[in-house]
mmCIF file of C-alpha atoms and ligand atoms in Angstrom:
data_model
loop_
_atom_site.group_PDB
_atom_site.id
_atom_site.type_symbol
_atom_site.label_atom_id
_atom_site.label_comp_id
_atom_site.label_asym_id
_atom_site.label_seq_id
_atom_site.Cartn_x
_atom_site.Cartn_y
_atom_site.Cartn_z
ATOM 1 C CA UNK A 1 229.400 96.152 73.241
ATOM 2 C CA UNK A 2 225.695 95.996 72.483
ATOM 3 C CA UNK A 3 224.851 99.405 71.327
ATOM 4 C CA UNK A 4 221.998 101.112 73.832
ATOM 5 C CA UNK A 5 218.682 102.184 72.460
ATOM 6 C CA UNK A 6 214.977 102.950 72.307
ATOM 7 C CA UNK A 7 212.650 100.844 70.809
ATOM 8 C CA UNK A 8 209.902 102.007 68.671
ATOM 9 C CA UNK A 9 207.033 99.993 67.342
ATOM 10 C CA UNK A 10 204.187 101.302 64.903
ATOM 11 C CA UNK A 11 206.864 104.188 64.076
ATOM 12 C CA UNK A 12 204.891 105.241 61.720
ATOM 13 C CA UNK A 13 201.563 105.647 62.691
ATOM 14 C CA UNK A 14 199.945 108.901 64.354
ATOM 15 C CA UNK A 15 201.578 108.635 67.743
ATOM 16 C CA UNK A 16 204.716 106.971 66.483
ATOM 17 C CA UNK A 17 205.959 110.955 64.305
ATOM 18 C CA UNK A 18 205.426 112.751 66.995
ATOM 19 C CA UNK A 19 206.803 110.513 69.776
ATOM 20 C CA UNK A 20 210.778 110.308 66.792
ATOM 21 C CA UNK A 21 210.089 114.392 66.864
ATOM 22 C CA UNK A 22 209.528 114.768 70.772
ATOM 23 C CA UNK A 23 212.366 112.486 72.206
ATOM 24 C CA UNK A 24 214.587 113.771 69.002
ATOM 25 C CA UNK A 25 214.347 117.828 70.139
ATOM 26 C CA UNK A 26 214.861 115.898 74.063
ATOM 27 C CA UNK A 27 218.573 115.446 72.054
ATOM 28 C CA UNK A 28 218.543 111.934 73.914
ATOM 29 C CA UNK A 29 219.402 108.106 72.908
ATOM 30 C CA UNK A 30 219.530 106.496 69.559
ATOM 31 C CA UNK A 31 215.872 105.266 68.431
ATOM 32 C CA UNK A 32 215.382 102.181 66.677
ATOM 33 C CA UNK A 33 211.917 101.703 64.856
ATOM 34 C CA UNK A 34 209.253 98.901 63.843
ATOM 35 C CA UNK A 35 207.437 98.934 61.047
ATOM 36 C CA UNK A 36 205.274 97.606 58.417
ATOM 37 C CA UNK A 37 204.828 100.425 56.293
ATOM 38 C CA UNK A 38 207.918 101.858 55.748
ATOM 39 C CA UNK A 39 209.159 105.774 57.817
ATOM 40 C CA UNK A 40 208.895 109.046 55.946
ATOM 41 C CA UNK A 41 211.914 110.246 54.711
ATOM 42 C CA UNK A 42 212.154 113.180 57.072
ATOM 43 C CA UNK A 43 211.591 110.790 60.320
ATOM 44 C CA UNK A 44 213.808 108.500 58.488
ATOM 45 C CA UNK A 45 217.046 110.351 58.593
ATOM 46 C CA UNK A 46 216.068 110.942 62.747
ATOM 47 C CA UNK A 47 216.264 107.408 64.029
ATOM 48 C CA UNK A 48 219.354 105.400 63.688
ATOM 49 C CA UNK A 49 217.963 101.951 62.401
ATOM 50 C CA UNK A 50 214.121 102.246 61.041
ATOM 51 C CA UNK A 51 213.197 98.088 60.530
ATOM 52 C CA UNK A 52 210.726 97.427 57.719
ATOM 53 C CA UNK A 53 208.815 94.550 59.190
ATOM 54 C CA UNK A 54 206.129 93.071 61.729
ATOM 55 C CA UNK A 55 206.242 92.742 64.919
ATOM 56 C CA UNK A 56 205.283 89.025 64.518
ATOM 57 C CA UNK A 57 208.370 88.508 62.593
ATOM 58 C CA UNK A 58 210.510 86.416 65.379
ATOM 59 C CA UNK A 59 213.623 86.441 63.242
ATOM 60 C CA UNK A 60 213.107 90.342 63.167
ATOM 61 C CA UNK A 61 212.849 90.402 67.375
ATOM 62 C CA UNK A 62 216.512 88.241 68.157
ATOM 63 C CA UNK A 63 217.874 90.304 65.452
ATOM 64 C CA UNK A 64 217.449 93.200 67.225
ATOM 65 C CA UNK A 65 217.338 91.194 70.564
ATOM 66 C CA UNK A 66 221.548 90.520 69.670
ATOM 67 C CA UNK A 67 222.087 93.538 68.548
ATOM 68 C CA UNK A 68 221.526 96.359 70.285
ATOM 69 C CA UNK A 69 220.540 97.001 74.473
ATOM 70 C CA UNK A 70 216.497 98.551 74.347
ATOM 71 C CA UNK A 71 216.083 99.728 77.589
ATOM 72 C CA UNK A 72 212.829 102.015 76.692
ATOM 73 C CA UNK A 73 210.395 100.750 74.618
ATOM 74 C CA UNK A 74 207.266 102.181 73.185
ATOM 75 C CA UNK A 75 205.013 99.580 71.680
ATOM 76 C CA UNK A 76 202.593 100.970 69.907
ATOM 77 C CA UNK A 77 201.832 98.744 67.117
ATOM 78 C CA UNK A 78 198.741 97.948 66.607
ATOM 79 C CA UNK A 79 195.057 98.148 65.158
ATOM 80 C CA UNK A 80 192.434 100.632 66.199
ATOM 81 C CA UNK A 81 188.941 99.120 67.174
ATOM 82 C CA UNK A 82 187.427 100.153 63.585
ATOM 83 C CA UNK A 83 189.664 98.551 61.695
ATOM 84 C CA UNK A 84 189.790 95.227 64.393
ATOM 85 C CA UNK A 85 185.932 95.345 64.343
ATOM 86 C CA UNK A 86 186.609 93.844 60.455
ATOM 87 C CA UNK A 87 188.706 91.613 61.178
ATOM 88 C CA UNK A 88 188.743 90.222 64.525
ATOM 89 C CA UNK A 89 191.648 87.196 64.339
ATOM 90 C CA UNK A 90 194.430 89.344 62.282
ATOM 91 C CA UNK A 91 193.592 92.558 65.290
ATOM 92 C CA UNK A 92 193.841 89.319 67.592
ATOM 93 C CA UNK A 93 197.762 88.445 66.494
ATOM 94 C CA UNK A 94 198.961 92.070 66.014
ATOM 95 C CA UNK A 95 197.589 93.192 69.435
ATOM 96 C CA UNK A 96 197.647 90.022 71.850
ATOM 97 C CA UNK A 97 200.723 88.241 70.256
ATOM 98 C CA UNK A 98 203.003 90.854 69.342
ATOM 99 C CA UNK A 99 202.758 92.282 72.658
ATOM 100 C CA UNK A 100 203.487 89.720 74.020
ATOM 101 C CA UNK A 101 206.440 89.015 71.660
ATOM 102 C CA UNK A 102 207.340 92.006 72.836
ATOM 103 C CA UNK A 103 206.597 91.521 76.729
ATOM 104 C CA UNK A 104 208.903 88.522 76.128
ATOM 105 C CA UNK A 105 211.958 90.986 74.520
ATOM 106 C CA UNK A 106 211.973 93.231 77.256
ATOM 107 C CA UNK A 107 212.043 90.499 79.403
ATOM 108 C CA UNK A 108 214.987 89.137 77.403
ATOM 109 C CA UNK A 109 216.492 91.720 77.728
ATOM 110 C CA UNK A 110 215.952 92.870 81.469
ATOM 111 C CA UNK A 111 218.182 89.794 82.083
ATOM 112 C CA UNK A 112 220.895 90.437 79.890
ATOM 113 C CA UNK A 113 221.413 93.819 80.402
ATOM 114 C CA UNK A 114 220.543 93.825 84.671
ATOM 115 C CA UNK A 115 217.942 96.718 84.753
ATOM 116 C CA UNK A 116 214.492 96.898 83.757
ATOM 117 C CA UNK A 117 213.662 97.881 80.421
ATOM 118 C CA UNK A 118 210.865 100.392 80.364
ATOM 119 C CA UNK A 119 207.764 99.401 78.119
ATOM 120 C CA UNK A 120 204.982 102.060 77.306
ATOM 121 C CA UNK A 121 201.727 100.897 76.953
ATOM 122 C CA UNK A 122 199.306 102.354 74.915
ATOM 123 C CA UNK A 123 195.782 100.992 76.900
ATOM 124 C CA UNK A 124 192.405 103.092 74.686
ATOM 125 C CA UNK A 125 189.227 104.271 76.722
ATOM 126 C CA UNK A 126 187.788 101.371 74.423
ATOM 127 C CA UNK A 127 188.852 99.062 78.187
ATOM 128 C CA UNK A 128 185.894 100.152 79.164
ATOM 129 C CA UNK A 129 182.190 99.070 78.195
ATOM 130 C CA UNK A 130 179.272 101.039 79.937
ATOM 131 C CA UNK A 131 176.050 99.992 79.846
ATOM 132 C CA UNK A 132 173.377 101.991 77.970
ATOM 133 C CA UNK A 133 172.124 104.358 79.844
ATOM 134 C CA UNK A 134 174.230 105.055 82.534
ATOM 135 C CA UNK A 135 175.599 108.743 82.808
ATOM 136 C CA UNK A 136 179.180 109.434 83.998
ATOM 137 C CA UNK A 137 179.347 110.759 86.686
ATOM 138 C CA UNK A 138 181.069 114.628 86.938
ATOM 139 C CA UNK A 139 184.609 113.220 88.061
ATOM 140 C CA UNK A 140 184.474 110.442 85.729
ATOM 141 C CA UNK A 141 184.476 107.175 85.386
ATOM 142 C CA UNK A 142 188.271 104.941 87.388
ATOM 143 C CA UNK A 143 190.869 102.519 85.848
ATOM 144 C CA UNK A 144 188.640 99.529 87.680
ATOM 145 C CA UNK A 145 185.047 101.231 86.724
ATOM 146 C CA UNK A 146 182.730 99.473 83.854
ATOM 147 C CA UNK A 147 185.965 97.314 82.158
ATOM 148 C CA UNK A 148 183.130 94.552 80.323
ATOM 149 C CA UNK A 149 184.499 96.156 76.471
ATOM 150 C CA UNK A 150 182.000 95.191 73.248
ATOM 151 C CA UNK A 151 184.857 95.376 70.971
ATOM 152 C CA UNK A 152 187.793 93.050 69.894
ATOM 153 C CA UNK A 153 189.878 96.182 70.448
ATOM 154 C CA UNK A 154 189.455 96.987 73.808
ATOM 155 C CA UNK A 155 189.099 93.385 74.627
ATOM 156 C CA UNK A 156 192.833 93.517 73.367
ATOM 157 C CA UNK A 157 193.707 96.647 74.997
ATOM 158 C CA UNK A 158 192.835 95.476 78.597
ATOM 159 C CA UNK A 159 194.534 92.038 78.275
ATOM 160 C CA UNK A 160 197.234 93.637 77.636
ATOM 161 C CA UNK A 161 196.611 95.683 80.268
ATOM 162 C CA UNK A 162 196.650 92.127 82.307
ATOM 163 C CA UNK A 163 199.487 90.850 80.645
ATOM 164 C CA UNK A 164 201.580 93.994 80.876
ATOM 165 C CA UNK A 165 200.900 93.960 85.314
ATOM 166 C CA UNK A 166 201.581 89.833 85.389
ATOM 167 C CA UNK A 167 205.165 90.584 83.568
ATOM 168 C CA UNK A 168 206.140 93.770 85.711
ATOM 169 C CA UNK A 169 204.780 91.437 89.194
ATOM 170 C CA UNK A 170 204.622 87.871 88.839
ATOM 171 C CA UNK A 171 205.797 86.897 86.003
ATOM 172 C CA UNK A 172 207.045 83.561 85.784
ATOM 173 C CA UNK A 173 206.642 83.050 89.741
ATOM 174 C CA UNK A 174 206.768 79.796 90.331
ATOM 175 C CA UNK A 175 210.249 78.932 89.018
ATOM 176 C CA UNK A 176 212.485 78.183 91.908
ATOM 177 C CA UNK A 177 215.102 80.791 91.521
ATOM 178 C CA UNK A 178 213.286 84.455 91.758
ATOM 179 C CA UNK A 179 213.443 87.072 88.845
ATOM 180 C CA UNK A 180 216.196 88.731 88.756
ATOM 181 C CA UNK A 181 214.570 91.951 87.508
ATOM 182 C CA UNK A 182 210.780 92.622 85.976
ATOM 183 C CA UNK A 183 209.560 94.475 82.810
ATOM 184 C CA UNK A 184 208.559 98.009 83.990
ATOM 185 C CA UNK A 185 205.578 97.898 82.185
ATOM 186 C CA UNK A 186 203.183 101.672 82.377
ATOM 187 C CA UNK A 187 200.833 101.893 80.370
ATOM 188 C CA UNK A 188 198.297 104.482 79.266
ATOM 189 C CA UNK A 189 194.597 104.306 78.498
ATOM 190 C CA UNK A 190 194.113 107.177 76.207
ATOM 191 C CA UNK A 191 191.345 108.811 75.237
ATOM 192 C CA UNK A 192 190.710 110.238 71.684
ATOM 193 C CA UNK A 193 194.078 111.509 69.886
ATOM 194 C CA UNK A 194 193.208 114.640 67.274
ATOM 195 C CA UNK A 195 196.508 115.775 65.461
ATOM 196 C CA UNK A 196 196.682 118.411 63.485
ATOM 197 C CA UNK A 197 199.414 117.134 61.086
ATOM 198 C CA UNK A 198 198.470 112.716 60.381
ATOM 199 C CA UNK A 199 195.011 111.399 60.168
ATOM 200 C CA UNK A 200 194.319 108.293 62.295
ATOM 201 C CA UNK A 201 193.326 105.438 60.640
ATOM 202 C CA UNK A 202 191.027 102.636 60.975
ATOM 203 C CA UNK A 203 190.081 103.984 64.295
ATOM 204 C CA UNK A 204 185.722 105.077 65.908
ATOM 205 C CA UNK A 205 186.616 108.235 67.620
ATOM 206 C CA UNK A 206 188.405 108.743 63.850
ATOM 207 C CA UNK A 207 184.845 111.692 63.485
ATOM 208 C CA UNK A 208 186.697 114.280 65.066
ATOM 209 C CA UNK A 209 189.696 114.780 63.520
ATOM 210 C CA UNK A 210 188.065 113.223 60.603
ATOM 211 C CA UNK A 211 185.871 116.866 61.114
ATOM 212 C CA UNK A 212 188.716 119.418 60.980
ATOM 213 C CA UNK A 213 190.716 118.353 58.077
ATOM 214 C CA UNK A 214 188.471 117.935 56.191
ATOM 215 C CA UNK A 215 187.097 121.194 56.247
ATOM 216 C CA UNK A 216 190.519 122.753 56.538
ATOM 217 C CA UNK A 217 191.129 121.036 52.637
ATOM 218 C CA UNK A 218 187.122 121.940 51.750
ATOM 219 C CA UNK A 219 185.617 118.427 51.623
ATOM 220 C CA UNK A 220 182.502 118.071 52.869
ATOM 221 C CA UNK A 221 182.377 115.243 56.090
ATOM 222 C CA UNK A 222 179.700 113.582 56.633
ATOM 223 C CA UNK A 223 179.698 112.867 60.987
ATOM 224 C CA UNK A 224 178.895 108.898 61.737
ATOM 225 C CA UNK A 225 177.528 109.818 65.278
ATOM 226 C CA UNK A 226 175.202 111.585 66.728
ATOM 227 C CA UNK A 227 175.749 115.401 67.800
ATOM 228 C CA UNK A 228 175.138 115.229 71.045
ATOM 229 C CA UNK A 229 177.781 111.686 71.489
ATOM 230 C CA UNK A 230 180.779 112.912 74.588
ATOM 231 C CA UNK A 231 183.971 111.001 74.493
ATOM 232 C CA UNK A 232 186.890 112.732 76.138
ATOM 233 C CA UNK A 233 189.474 113.820 73.564
ATOM 234 C CA UNK A 234 193.574 114.752 74.038
ATOM 235 C CA UNK A 235 195.520 117.013 71.619
ATOM 236 C CA UNK A 236 198.693 114.839 70.077
ATOM 237 C CA UNK A 237 201.076 116.865 71.707
ATOM 238 C CA UNK A 238 199.602 116.359 75.176
ATOM 239 C CA UNK A 239 199.553 112.697 74.583
ATOM 240 C CA UNK A 240 202.996 112.767 73.852
ATOM 241 C CA UNK A 241 204.373 115.121 77.146
ATOM 242 C CA UNK A 242 201.990 112.641 79.010
ATOM 243 C CA UNK A 243 204.104 109.102 77.407
ATOM 244 C CA UNK A 244 207.797 111.217 77.800
ATOM 245 C CA UNK A 245 206.034 111.674 81.552
ATOM 246 C CA UNK A 246 204.153 108.681 82.519
ATOM 247 C CA UNK A 247 208.381 107.106 81.459
ATOM 248 C CA UNK A 248 210.880 108.593 83.206
ATOM 249 C CA UNK A 249 208.444 108.603 86.928
ATOM 250 C CA UNK A 250 210.486 107.384 89.572
ATOM 251 C CA UNK A 251 208.949 104.462 89.698
ATOM 252 C CA UNK A 252 208.274 104.211 94.069
ATOM 253 C CA UNK A 253 206.097 106.646 92.186
ATOM 254 C CA UNK A 254 203.968 104.720 90.520
ATOM 255 C CA UNK A 255 200.725 103.533 92.186
ATOM 256 C CA UNK A 256 198.781 101.828 89.365
ATOM 257 C CA UNK A 257 200.830 99.377 86.121
ATOM 258 C CA UNK A 258 197.608 102.071 83.956
ATOM 259 C CA UNK A 259 196.191 105.267 83.882
ATOM 260 C CA UNK A 260 193.547 107.318 83.118
ATOM 261 C CA UNK A 261 194.028 110.471 81.532
ATOM 262 C CA UNK A 262 191.932 113.525 80.059
ATOM 263 C CA UNK A 263 191.881 116.982 78.612
ATOM 264 C CA UNK A 264 188.585 117.914 76.757
ATOM 265 C CA UNK A 265 184.951 115.644 76.910
ATOM 266 C CA UNK A 266 183.465 117.619 73.675
ATOM 267 C CA UNK A 267 179.937 116.366 72.023
ATOM 268 C CA UNK A 268 180.505 115.873 68.528
ATOM 269 C CA UNK A 269 178.047 119.214 68.059
ATOM 270 C CA UNK A 270 180.465 121.333 69.873
ATOM 271 C CA UNK A 271 184.047 120.527 67.825
ATOM 272 C CA UNK A 272 181.925 120.842 64.721
ATOM 273 C CA UNK A 273 180.212 124.377 66.004
ATOM 274 C CA UNK A 274 184.571 124.913 66.694
ATOM 275 C CA UNK A 275 185.691 123.937 63.267
ATOM 276 C CA UNK A 276 182.782 125.735 61.433
ATOM 277 C CA UNK A 277 184.781 129.242 63.429
ATOM 278 C CA UNK A 278 187.567 128.158 62.196
ATOM 279 C CA UNK A 279 186.343 127.184 58.109
ATOM 280 C CA UNK A 280 182.911 128.756 58.136
ATOM 281 C CA UNK A 281 182.394 127.205 54.799
ATOM 282 C CA UNK A 282 182.631 124.063 56.258
ATOM 283 C CA UNK A 283 179.735 121.752 55.061
ATOM 284 C CA UNK A 284 179.659 118.882 57.724
ATOM 285 C CA UNK A 285 176.244 116.813 57.944
ATOM 286 C CA UNK A 286 175.549 114.180 60.075
ATOM 287 C CA UNK A 287 174.567 110.627 58.636
ATOM 288 C CA UNK A 288 174.552 108.282 62.086
ATOM 289 C CA UNK A 289 175.996 104.514 61.510
ATOM 290 C CA UNK A 290 174.095 103.128 64.461
ATOM 291 C CA UNK A 291 176.750 100.305 64.201
ATOM 292 C CA UNK A 292 179.574 102.552 65.105
ATOM 293 C CA UNK A 293 176.855 104.968 67.107
ATOM 294 C CA UNK A 294 176.896 101.950 70.130
ATOM 295 C CA UNK A 295 180.864 101.616 70.040
ATOM 296 C CA UNK A 296 181.004 105.075 70.388
ATOM 297 C CA UNK A 297 177.718 104.829 72.758
ATOM 298 C CA UNK A 298 179.878 102.190 75.193
ATOM 299 C CA UNK A 299 183.053 104.084 75.806
ATOM 300 C CA UNK A 300 183.205 106.885 78.817
ATOM 301 C CA UNK A 301 181.550 110.325 78.369
ATOM 302 C CA UNK A 302 184.719 110.914 81.223
ATOM 303 C CA UNK A 303 187.029 109.931 82.620
ATOM 304 C CA UNK A 304 188.674 109.864 86.482
ATOM 305 C CA UNK A 305 192.360 110.790 85.592
ATOM 306 C CA UNK A 306 192.799 112.170 89.555
ATOM 307 C CA UNK A 307 196.051 109.243 90.178
ATOM 308 C CA UNK A 308 197.814 110.404 87.203
ATOM 309 C CA UNK A 309 197.718 114.031 88.393
ATOM 310 C CA UNK A 310 198.792 112.537 91.876
ATOM 311 C CA UNK A 311 201.547 109.911 90.974
ATOM 312 C CA UNK A 312 203.172 112.180 87.416
ATOM 313 C CA UNK A 313 201.900 115.589 87.451
ATOM 314 C CA UNK A 314 200.087 114.917 84.612
ATOM 315 C CA UNK A 315 198.622 117.469 83.233
ATOM 316 C CA UNK A 316 197.699 118.222 79.404
ATOM 317 C CA UNK A 317 198.655 122.373 78.577
ATOM 318 C CA UNK A 318 195.342 122.060 75.914
ATOM 319 C CA UNK A 319 192.194 122.506 77.550
ATOM 320 C CA UNK A 320 189.155 122.196 74.341
ATOM 321 C CA UNK A 321 189.707 126.024 72.773
ATOM 322 C CA UNK A 322 193.059 126.385 73.091
ATOM 323 C CA UNK A 323 193.205 122.435 71.946
ATOM 324 C CA UNK A 324 191.380 124.540 68.491
ATOM 325 C CA UNK A 325 192.531 128.175 68.826
ATOM 326 C CA UNK A 326 196.185 127.353 69.383
ATOM 327 C CA UNK A 327 197.575 123.662 67.798
ATOM 328 C CA UNK A 328 195.466 122.087 65.627
ATOM 329 C CA UNK A 329 193.545 125.183 63.883
ATOM 330 C CA UNK A 330 196.384 127.339 62.887
ATOM 331 C CA UNK A 331 199.254 124.181 62.130
ATOM 332 C CA UNK A 332 196.613 122.547 60.028
ATOM 333 C CA UNK A 333 195.565 125.632 58.186
ATOM 334 C CA UNK A 334 198.925 126.326 57.417
ATOM 335 C CA UNK A 335 199.401 122.808 56.644
ATOM 336 C CA UNK A 336 196.807 122.391 53.991
ATOM 337 C CA UNK A 337 196.843 126.101 52.531
ATOM 338 C CA UNK A 338 201.016 125.339 51.610
ATOM 339 C CA UNK A 339 199.647 122.074 49.627
HETATM 340 N N1 LIG B 1 191.125 106.455 68.911
HETATM 341 C C1 LIG B 1 191.313 104.820 69.147
HETATM 342 C C2 LIG B 1 190.178 104.631 68.183
HETATM 343 O O1 LIG B 1 189.420 105.269 68.380
HETATM 344 C C3 LIG B 1 190.767 103.754 70.423
HETATM 345 O O2 LIG B 1 192.177 103.672 71.064
HETATM 346 O O3 LIG B 1 190.014 103.420 67.989
#
C-alpha cells in the first residue's frame, strides 16, 4: 500500500510556508514537499518528507509516484514576474513545463488510485493585460476580461490556467477508452500577497511588502512605482484560507476552474501612509522604475471576485486597516524587535 499524502511543490516559498502551518494546524494528512531549496528547519519537522529537487526532474517525480498515493497537490513552485522577465526561457521551463509535469503526475495518480486528485494552482493578476488608459469598473474586471498579458510570467500563468482546464475536462478526448477520471483542477488568480513572516523574491508587487519590512527594520526604502499606482492585495492568512476553502469545496458547486479573489486595492501611497503611521521614523521615498511601472500598470486596479464569493464562500477577514493593524504591524514589529 502506498502512503496517502498531500504534495506541496515550491514549499519553501512564501505561500508554501503559510500553507504547511495551516495544514498542520488542521491536523490533517501527512505532507511531502518538493523544492530546490531546503525547508527551514522549523518546517522540516512538520512534514513527512522534504525532497530537495526540481519539478523538472522526471526521475524524482517517478520515485514519488512509486512510493506515495497523492490525493491533493498544491503546485506552488514558480519564478515570479520580475525574475521571469530577466530569464524568460527559464521561466517557461519552470512555470509551464514544471506545471505540465505536475499535471501528468496528477493524471497518473488519478488513474492509479481511481479517484480524482485535487490540483491547486496559484494563478495571478499578472494573467491580465489591461490596455493603457482604461479605468477598471467599480466592481473590477471579471476573469474573462482583458486577458492579454504583457509579461512572460503572466503568459505562463494564463496558459497554465488553460492547461489545467484541459486536464480537468478534455484530457485525451480522442482516446478509444474514455479516461477513468480527470484531475480536479482548481485555481485562484491571486492579487499581490503580503506576509508578515516572509518577503517575496522576484515579484513586481513586492513594493508593498518591501516597504513594510524595510520600515520595521529601520531601513530606507525607495518605492519603484508611482504613488497613485493601484492594484489589489491580500494578507497571507486570507490567501491560505482561500486555497483551503476552494480545495475543500464540493465539486458540483464550482462553476469555473479559475477564480479571482481580492481583499483591498490601495494605492502605493496609501500603503506608505499606513506604514508611516506605524513607524513614524520610516524613510520611504519614490524612485520610479518606468519599466516595472508599465508592468504594474498592465495589471488590474481591481478584480471582480463575485464568483468566488457565490460558489465557495470567499470571505477575507482582513480589509486594509485590519491587515495592517491586526496582522502585519504587530507581527512584523515583534519579529524584528526580537532580532
Ligand atoms: N505578485 C506576483 C509578482 O509580483 C504576481 O503573482 O510576481
